[in-house]
Tab-separated table of C-alpha atoms in Angstrom:
chain	number	residue	atom	x	y	z
A	1	UNK	CA	6.844	-3.824	28.784
A	2	UNK	CA	4.112	-1.182	28.785
A	3	UNK	CA	6.646	1.584	28.198
A	4	UNK	CA	8.095	-0.441	25.343
A	5	UNK	CA	4.690	-0.763	23.683
A	6	UNK	CA	3.929	2.945	24.053
A	7	UNK	CA	7.272	3.777	22.505
A	8	UNK	CA	6.644	1.479	19.555
A	9	UNK	CA	3.157	2.825	18.976
A	10	UNK	CA	4.380	6.408	18.645
A	11	UNK	CA	2.667	7.811	15.573
A	12	UNK	CA	4.060	9.862	12.709
A	13	UNK	CA	7.324	7.983	12.552
A	14	UNK	CA	9.009	5.232	10.558
A	15	UNK	CA	10.195	2.018	12.181
A	16	UNK	CA	13.011	0.113	10.512
A	17	UNK	CA	12.845	-3.661	10.435
A	18	UNK	CA	10.775	-6.704	9.536
A	19	UNK	CA	7.111	-5.707	9.552
A	20	UNK	CA	5.817	-8.901	11.173
A	21	UNK	CA	8.241	-8.615	14.082
A	22	UNK	CA	7.513	-4.927	14.619
A	23	UNK	CA	3.752	-5.438	14.355
A	24	UNK	CA	3.980	-8.009	17.165
A	25	UNK	CA	5.032	-5.168	19.472
A	26	UNK	CA	1.964	-3.052	18.693
A	27	UNK	CA	-1.088	-3.300	20.978
A	28	UNK	CA	-4.362	-4.861	19.883
A	29	UNK	CA	-6.940	-2.749	18.039
A	30	UNK	CA	-4.777	0.348	17.729
A	31	UNK	CA	-4.933	1.239	14.008
A	32	UNK	CA	-7.837	2.604	11.938
A	33	UNK	CA	-6.625	1.917	8.405
A	34	UNK	CA	-3.903	-0.218	6.822
A	35	UNK	CA	-2.552	0.164	3.318
A	36	UNK	CA	-0.111	-2.555	2.290
A	37	UNK	CA	1.995	-2.824	-0.842
A	38	UNK	CA	3.818	-6.097	-0.094
A	39	UNK	CA	6.443	-7.788	-2.263
A	40	UNK	CA	4.878	-9.124	-5.464
A	41	UNK	CA	7.044	-12.260	-5.718
A	42	UNK	CA	7.593	-11.632	-9.419
A	43	UNK	CA	10.016	-14.555	-9.677
A	44	UNK	CA	12.140	-12.872	-12.326
A	45	UNK	CA	14.910	-15.238	-13.354
A	46	UNK	CA	16.596	-13.126	-16.002
A	47	UNK	CA	16.775	-9.565	-17.289
A	48	UNK	CA	13.951	-8.107	-19.352
A	49	UNK	CA	15.190	-6.439	-22.528
A	50	UNK	CA	13.601	-3.890	-24.831
A	51	UNK	CA	13.655	-4.463	-28.621
A	52	UNK	CA	16.909	-2.436	-28.781
A	53	UNK	CA	18.400	-4.829	-26.182
A	54	UNK	CA	18.522	-2.177	-23.455
A	55	UNK	CA	17.611	-3.591	-20.028
A	56	UNK	CA	14.294	-2.648	-18.441
A	57	UNK	CA	14.772	-1.240	-14.945
A	58	UNK	CA	12.087	-3.402	-13.344
A	59	UNK	CA	11.619	-5.136	-9.999
A	60	UNK	CA	14.704	-7.224	-9.297
A	61	UNK	CA	15.249	-6.264	-5.665
A	62	UNK	CA	16.210	-8.836	-3.039
A	63	UNK	CA	13.118	-7.990	-0.983
A	64	UNK	CA	10.929	-9.370	-3.790
A	65	UNK	CA	12.607	-12.788	-3.908
A	66	UNK	CA	11.169	-15.883	-2.226
A	67	UNK	CA	12.321	-19.484	-2.585
A	68	UNK	CA	8.853	-20.958	-3.122
A	69	UNK	CA	5.151	-20.235	-3.092
A	70	UNK	CA	4.997	-21.766	0.381
A	71	UNK	CA	7.567	-19.326	1.725
A	72	UNK	CA	5.625	-16.436	0.213
A	73	UNK	CA	2.296	-17.762	1.523
A	74	UNK	CA	3.695	-18.153	5.049
A	75	UNK	CA	5.140	-14.640	4.895
A	76	UNK	CA	1.776	-13.277	3.714
A	77	UNK	CA	-0.235	-15.114	6.353
A	78	UNK	CA	2.035	-13.934	9.174
A	79	UNK	CA	1.998	-10.214	8.375
A	80	UNK	CA	-1.741	-10.291	7.659
A	81	UNK	CA	-2.417	-12.076	10.968
A	82	UNK	CA	-0.567	-9.377	12.908
A	83	UNK	CA	-2.230	-6.664	10.832
A	84	UNK	CA	-5.650	-7.999	11.760
A	85	UNK	CA	-4.730	-8.044	15.436
A	86	UNK	CA	-3.678	-4.371	15.468
A	87	UNK	CA	-6.626	-3.242	13.342
A	88	UNK	CA	-9.563	-1.737	15.218
A	89	UNK	CA	-12.859	-3.621	15.032
A	90	UNK	CA	-14.263	-1.108	12.552
A	91	UNK	CA	-11.012	-0.636	10.644
A	92	UNK	CA	-10.209	-1.713	7.113
A	93	UNK	CA	-7.203	-2.895	5.137
A	94	UNK	CA	-6.179	-2.290	1.539
A	95	UNK	CA	-3.677	-4.585	-0.171
A	96	UNK	CA	-2.368	-3.953	-3.667
A	97	UNK	CA	-0.775	-6.515	-5.948
A	98	UNK	CA	-0.288	-7.843	-9.463
A	99	UNK	CA	-1.403	-11.109	-11.010
A	100	UNK	CA	1.725	-12.697	-9.522
A	101	UNK	CA	0.521	-12.414	-5.932
A	102	UNK	CA	-2.889	-10.811	-5.434
A	103	UNK	CA	-4.843	-14.086	-5.625
A	104	UNK	CA	-2.589	-15.676	-3.015
A	105	UNK	CA	-2.986	-12.598	-0.808
A	106	UNK	CA	-6.765	-12.709	-1.232
A	107	UNK	CA	-6.841	-16.342	-0.177
A	108	UNK	CA	-4.933	-15.589	3.025
A	109	UNK	CA	-7.182	-12.619	3.780
A	110	UNK	CA	-10.202	-14.891	3.646
A	111	UNK	CA	-8.424	-17.642	5.611
A	112	UNK	CA	-8.036	-15.042	8.380
A	113	UNK	CA	-11.744	-14.119	8.163
A	114	UNK	CA	-11.306	-10.632	6.796
A	115	UNK	CA	-14.476	-9.557	4.952
A	116	UNK	CA	-13.802	-8.460	1.370
A	117	UNK	CA	-15.683	-5.246	0.532
A	118	UNK	CA	-14.375	-4.537	-2.967
A	119	UNK	CA	-11.658	-5.391	-5.393
A	120	UNK	CA	-10.506	-2.185	-7.040
A	121	UNK	CA	-8.835	-2.234	-10.427
A	122	UNK	CA	-6.180	0.432	-10.891
A	123	UNK	CA	-6.127	0.848	-14.652
A	124	UNK	CA	-2.836	2.465	-15.575
A	125	UNK	CA	-3.291	5.135	-18.226
A	126	UNK	CA	0.410	4.917	-19.152
A	127	UNK	CA	1.491	1.301	-18.529
A	128	UNK	CA	4.820	-0.203	-19.435
A	129	UNK	CA	4.408	-2.015	-22.780
A	130	UNK	CA	4.932	-5.730	-23.293
A	131	UNK	CA	8.265	-5.498	-25.053
A	132	UNK	CA	8.347	-9.042	-26.421
A	133	UNK	CA	4.797	-8.993	-27.758
A	134	UNK	CA	4.118	-12.428	-26.290
A	135	UNK	CA	1.307	-11.436	-23.900
A	136	UNK	CA	-1.332	-8.762	-23.405
A	137	UNK	CA	0.119	-5.522	-22.045
A	138	UNK	CA	-0.187	-5.696	-18.280
A	139	UNK	CA	-2.060	-2.438	-17.738
A	140	UNK	CA	-3.585	-2.801	-14.284
A	141	UNK	CA	-3.059	-3.783	-10.668
A	142	UNK	CA	-5.667	-5.053	-8.228
A	143	UNK	CA	-6.428	-3.757	-4.753
A	144	UNK	CA	-8.452	-5.695	-2.213
A	145	UNK	CA	-10.376	-3.617	0.331
A	146	UNK	CA	-11.507	-5.607	3.351
A	147	UNK	CA	-12.979	-4.981	6.783
A	148	UNK	CA	-11.802	-6.795	9.905
A	149	UNK	CA	-14.939	-8.938	9.895
A	150	UNK	CA	-18.405	-9.140	8.364
A	151	UNK	CA	-20.043	-7.040	11.094
A	152	UNK	CA	-17.520	-4.160	11.077
A	153	UNK	CA	-19.020	-0.672	10.895
A	154	UNK	CA	-16.269	0.526	8.594
A	155	UNK	CA	-15.608	4.052	7.350
A	156	UNK	CA	-16.595	4.882	3.781
A	157	UNK	CA	-16.704	8.554	2.850
A	158	UNK	CA	-19.084	8.206	-0.060
A	159	UNK	CA	-19.563	11.928	-0.691
A	160	UNK	CA	-15.823	12.589	-0.704
A	161	UNK	CA	-15.426	10.024	-3.467
A	162	UNK	CA	-18.268	11.577	-5.447
A	163	UNK	CA	-16.628	14.996	-5.155
A	164	UNK	CA	-13.442	13.568	-6.678
A	165	UNK	CA	-15.399	11.983	-9.518
A	166	UNK	CA	-17.413	14.814	-11.026
A	167	UNK	CA	-20.252	14.306	-8.522
A	168	UNK	CA	-20.782	10.768	-9.829
A	169	UNK	CA	-20.649	7.604	-7.758
A	170	UNK	CA	-17.053	6.341	-7.652
A	171	UNK	CA	-16.646	3.041	-9.511
A	172	UNK	CA	-14.331	0.170	-8.693
A	173	UNK	CA	-12.128	0.800	-11.735
A	174	UNK	CA	-9.762	3.732	-11.298
A	175	UNK	CA	-7.995	5.266	-14.288
A	176	UNK	CA	-4.783	6.818	-12.992
A	177	UNK	CA	-1.253	7.176	-14.390
A	178	UNK	CA	1.722	5.392	-12.890
A	179	UNK	CA	4.133	7.413	-10.797
A	180	UNK	CA	6.365	9.554	-13.004
A	181	UNK	CA	7.861	13.018	-13.461
A	182	UNK	CA	8.708	15.119	-10.423
A	183	UNK	CA	6.665	12.853	-8.170
A	184	UNK	CA	9.035	9.931	-8.780
A	185	UNK	CA	11.803	9.907	-6.172
A	186	UNK	CA	15.265	9.558	-7.665
A	187	UNK	CA	18.786	9.229	-6.309
A	188	UNK	CA	21.686	10.068	-8.624
A	189	UNK	CA	19.319	10.044	-11.581
A	190	UNK	CA	17.895	6.559	-10.895
A	191	UNK	CA	14.485	5.883	-9.408
A	192	UNK	CA	14.671	5.220	-5.686
A	193	UNK	CA	11.994	2.529	-5.506
A	194	UNK	CA	10.931	0.181	-8.278
A	195	UNK	CA	7.243	0.146	-7.300
A	196	UNK	CA	6.533	3.679	-6.038
A	197	UNK	CA	2.780	4.279	-6.058
A	198	UNK	CA	1.205	7.541	-7.315
A	199	UNK	CA	-0.095	10.029	-4.777
A	200	UNK	CA	-3.471	10.153	-6.547
A	201	UNK	CA	-3.998	6.471	-5.756
A	202	UNK	CA	-3.285	6.842	-2.035
A	203	UNK	CA	-5.371	10.016	-1.893
A	204	UNK	CA	-8.477	8.088	-2.892
A	205	UNK	CA	-7.746	5.295	-0.436
A	206	UNK	CA	-7.084	7.525	2.569
A	207	UNK	CA	-9.906	9.980	1.864
A	208	UNK	CA	-12.409	7.176	1.303
A	209	UNK	CA	-11.543	4.951	4.250
A	210	UNK	CA	-10.369	7.164	7.120
A	211	UNK	CA	-11.176	10.375	8.958
A	212	UNK	CA	-9.115	13.297	10.240
A	213	UNK	CA	-7.024	12.188	13.205
A	214	UNK	CA	-7.208	8.469	12.395
A	215	UNK	CA	-4.076	6.296	12.470
A	216	UNK	CA	-2.992	4.978	9.068
A	217	UNK	CA	-0.439	2.146	9.023
A	218	UNK	CA	1.744	1.077	6.096
A	219	UNK	CA	3.786	-2.059	6.900
A	220	UNK	CA	5.803	-1.737	3.654
A	221	UNK	CA	6.329	2.018	3.543
A	222	UNK	CA	8.899	2.105	0.737
A	223	UNK	CA	9.187	5.612	-0.702
A	224	UNK	CA	6.696	6.997	1.822
A	225	UNK	CA	3.639	7.746	-0.320
A	226	UNK	CA	1.151	6.531	2.300
A	227	UNK	CA	2.659	8.641	5.076
A	228	UNK	CA	2.938	11.663	2.795
A	229	UNK	CA	-0.747	11.563	1.868
A	230	UNK	CA	-1.837	10.742	5.423
A	231	UNK	CA	0.004	13.801	6.721
A	232	UNK	CA	-1.384	16.011	3.927
A	233	UNK	CA	-4.937	15.065	4.873
A	234	UNK	CA	-4.347	15.434	8.630
A	235	UNK	CA	-4.251	11.763	9.549
A	236	UNK	CA	-1.686	10.237	11.865
A	237	UNK	CA	0.535	7.604	10.336
A	238	UNK	CA	2.926	4.774	11.136
A	239	UNK	CA	5.376	3.352	8.630
A	240	UNK	CA	7.437	0.163	8.744
A	241	UNK	CA	10.278	-0.368	6.278
A	242	UNK	CA	13.296	-2.694	6.144
A	243	UNK	CA	15.534	-0.749	3.762
A	244	UNK	CA	17.456	2.188	5.217
A	245	UNK	CA	17.910	3.779	1.771
A	246	UNK	CA	14.142	4.090	1.408
A	247	UNK	CA	13.607	5.405	4.917
A	248	UNK	CA	16.029	8.319	4.532
A	249	UNK	CA	14.387	9.609	1.351
A	250	UNK	CA	10.850	8.907	2.558
A	251	UNK	CA	11.463	10.930	5.719
A	252	UNK	CA	12.667	13.907	3.695
A	253	UNK	CA	9.555	13.688	1.553
A	254	UNK	CA	7.253	13.502	4.565
A	255	UNK	CA	9.004	16.394	6.317
A	256	UNK	CA	8.464	18.568	3.230
A	257	UNK	CA	4.740	17.785	3.084
A	258	UNK	CA	2.335	20.518	4.204
A	259	UNK	CA	-0.939	19.664	5.937
A	260	UNK	CA	-4.142	20.867	4.318
A	261	UNK	CA	-6.296	23.451	6.064
A	262	UNK	CA	-9.445	22.242	7.796
A	263	UNK	CA	-11.679	24.286	5.462
A	264	UNK	CA	-10.167	22.619	2.390
A	265	UNK	CA	-10.633	19.172	3.912
A	266	UNK	CA	-14.273	19.956	4.633
A	267	UNK	CA	-14.845	20.855	0.982
A	268	UNK	CA	-13.517	17.451	-0.080
A	269	UNK	CA	-15.553	15.566	2.514
A	270	UNK	CA	-18.811	17.295	1.623
């Protein structure tokens, strides 16, 4: 059993499978930082069309479909419970979501006695428009940053965030574009993952909430952005992902990522 646990806790690798089941095999208090981009449970029941009747290539993947709110809530509670167990006492977790799920996620975080430190608004500078004109354009997503408990002595690299913000205190509203251009992973001309997050977003999270050599865990690795940025900034990482098609492309991306030099990292931190 001990050998099995050591094998599973090998860092800088992707594990394929259900995140809750795999997390159960990890030892207690073994991870410094968790970033999670779980399914949003968008509950799309039909295609979304543009004014010219072309179909919007949105989130209609099987992994985002749940039969009820209860099923989604149980799923959320279970992976968060295991995440808390593997998180070190002074570690923190970030969870990102949309209005469809973030309030339900926040409720489960507090049910499990995580201590909410901030809610961060990612304001998208180039959001997808509301094609039907029936609602406000959905131009942001919400991230919850929480420590394991109220007394955690969590990492917050305040000066690093100031250096990325024109030497001004970093606010809780972040203006960043959605993932596009060469950064967007594509296969045969189509985007690989429907909710790929921009590297700039993960850079702020990892630089603010971890240190060189820390272990960063992403239980829904997807296209591999978390692992890519963790490697770039000389953190160790662990990824969990169910879909083989994502894992293959994410691994290529990670392998092609170059670590920053220590001197460059020190400039950011100071």
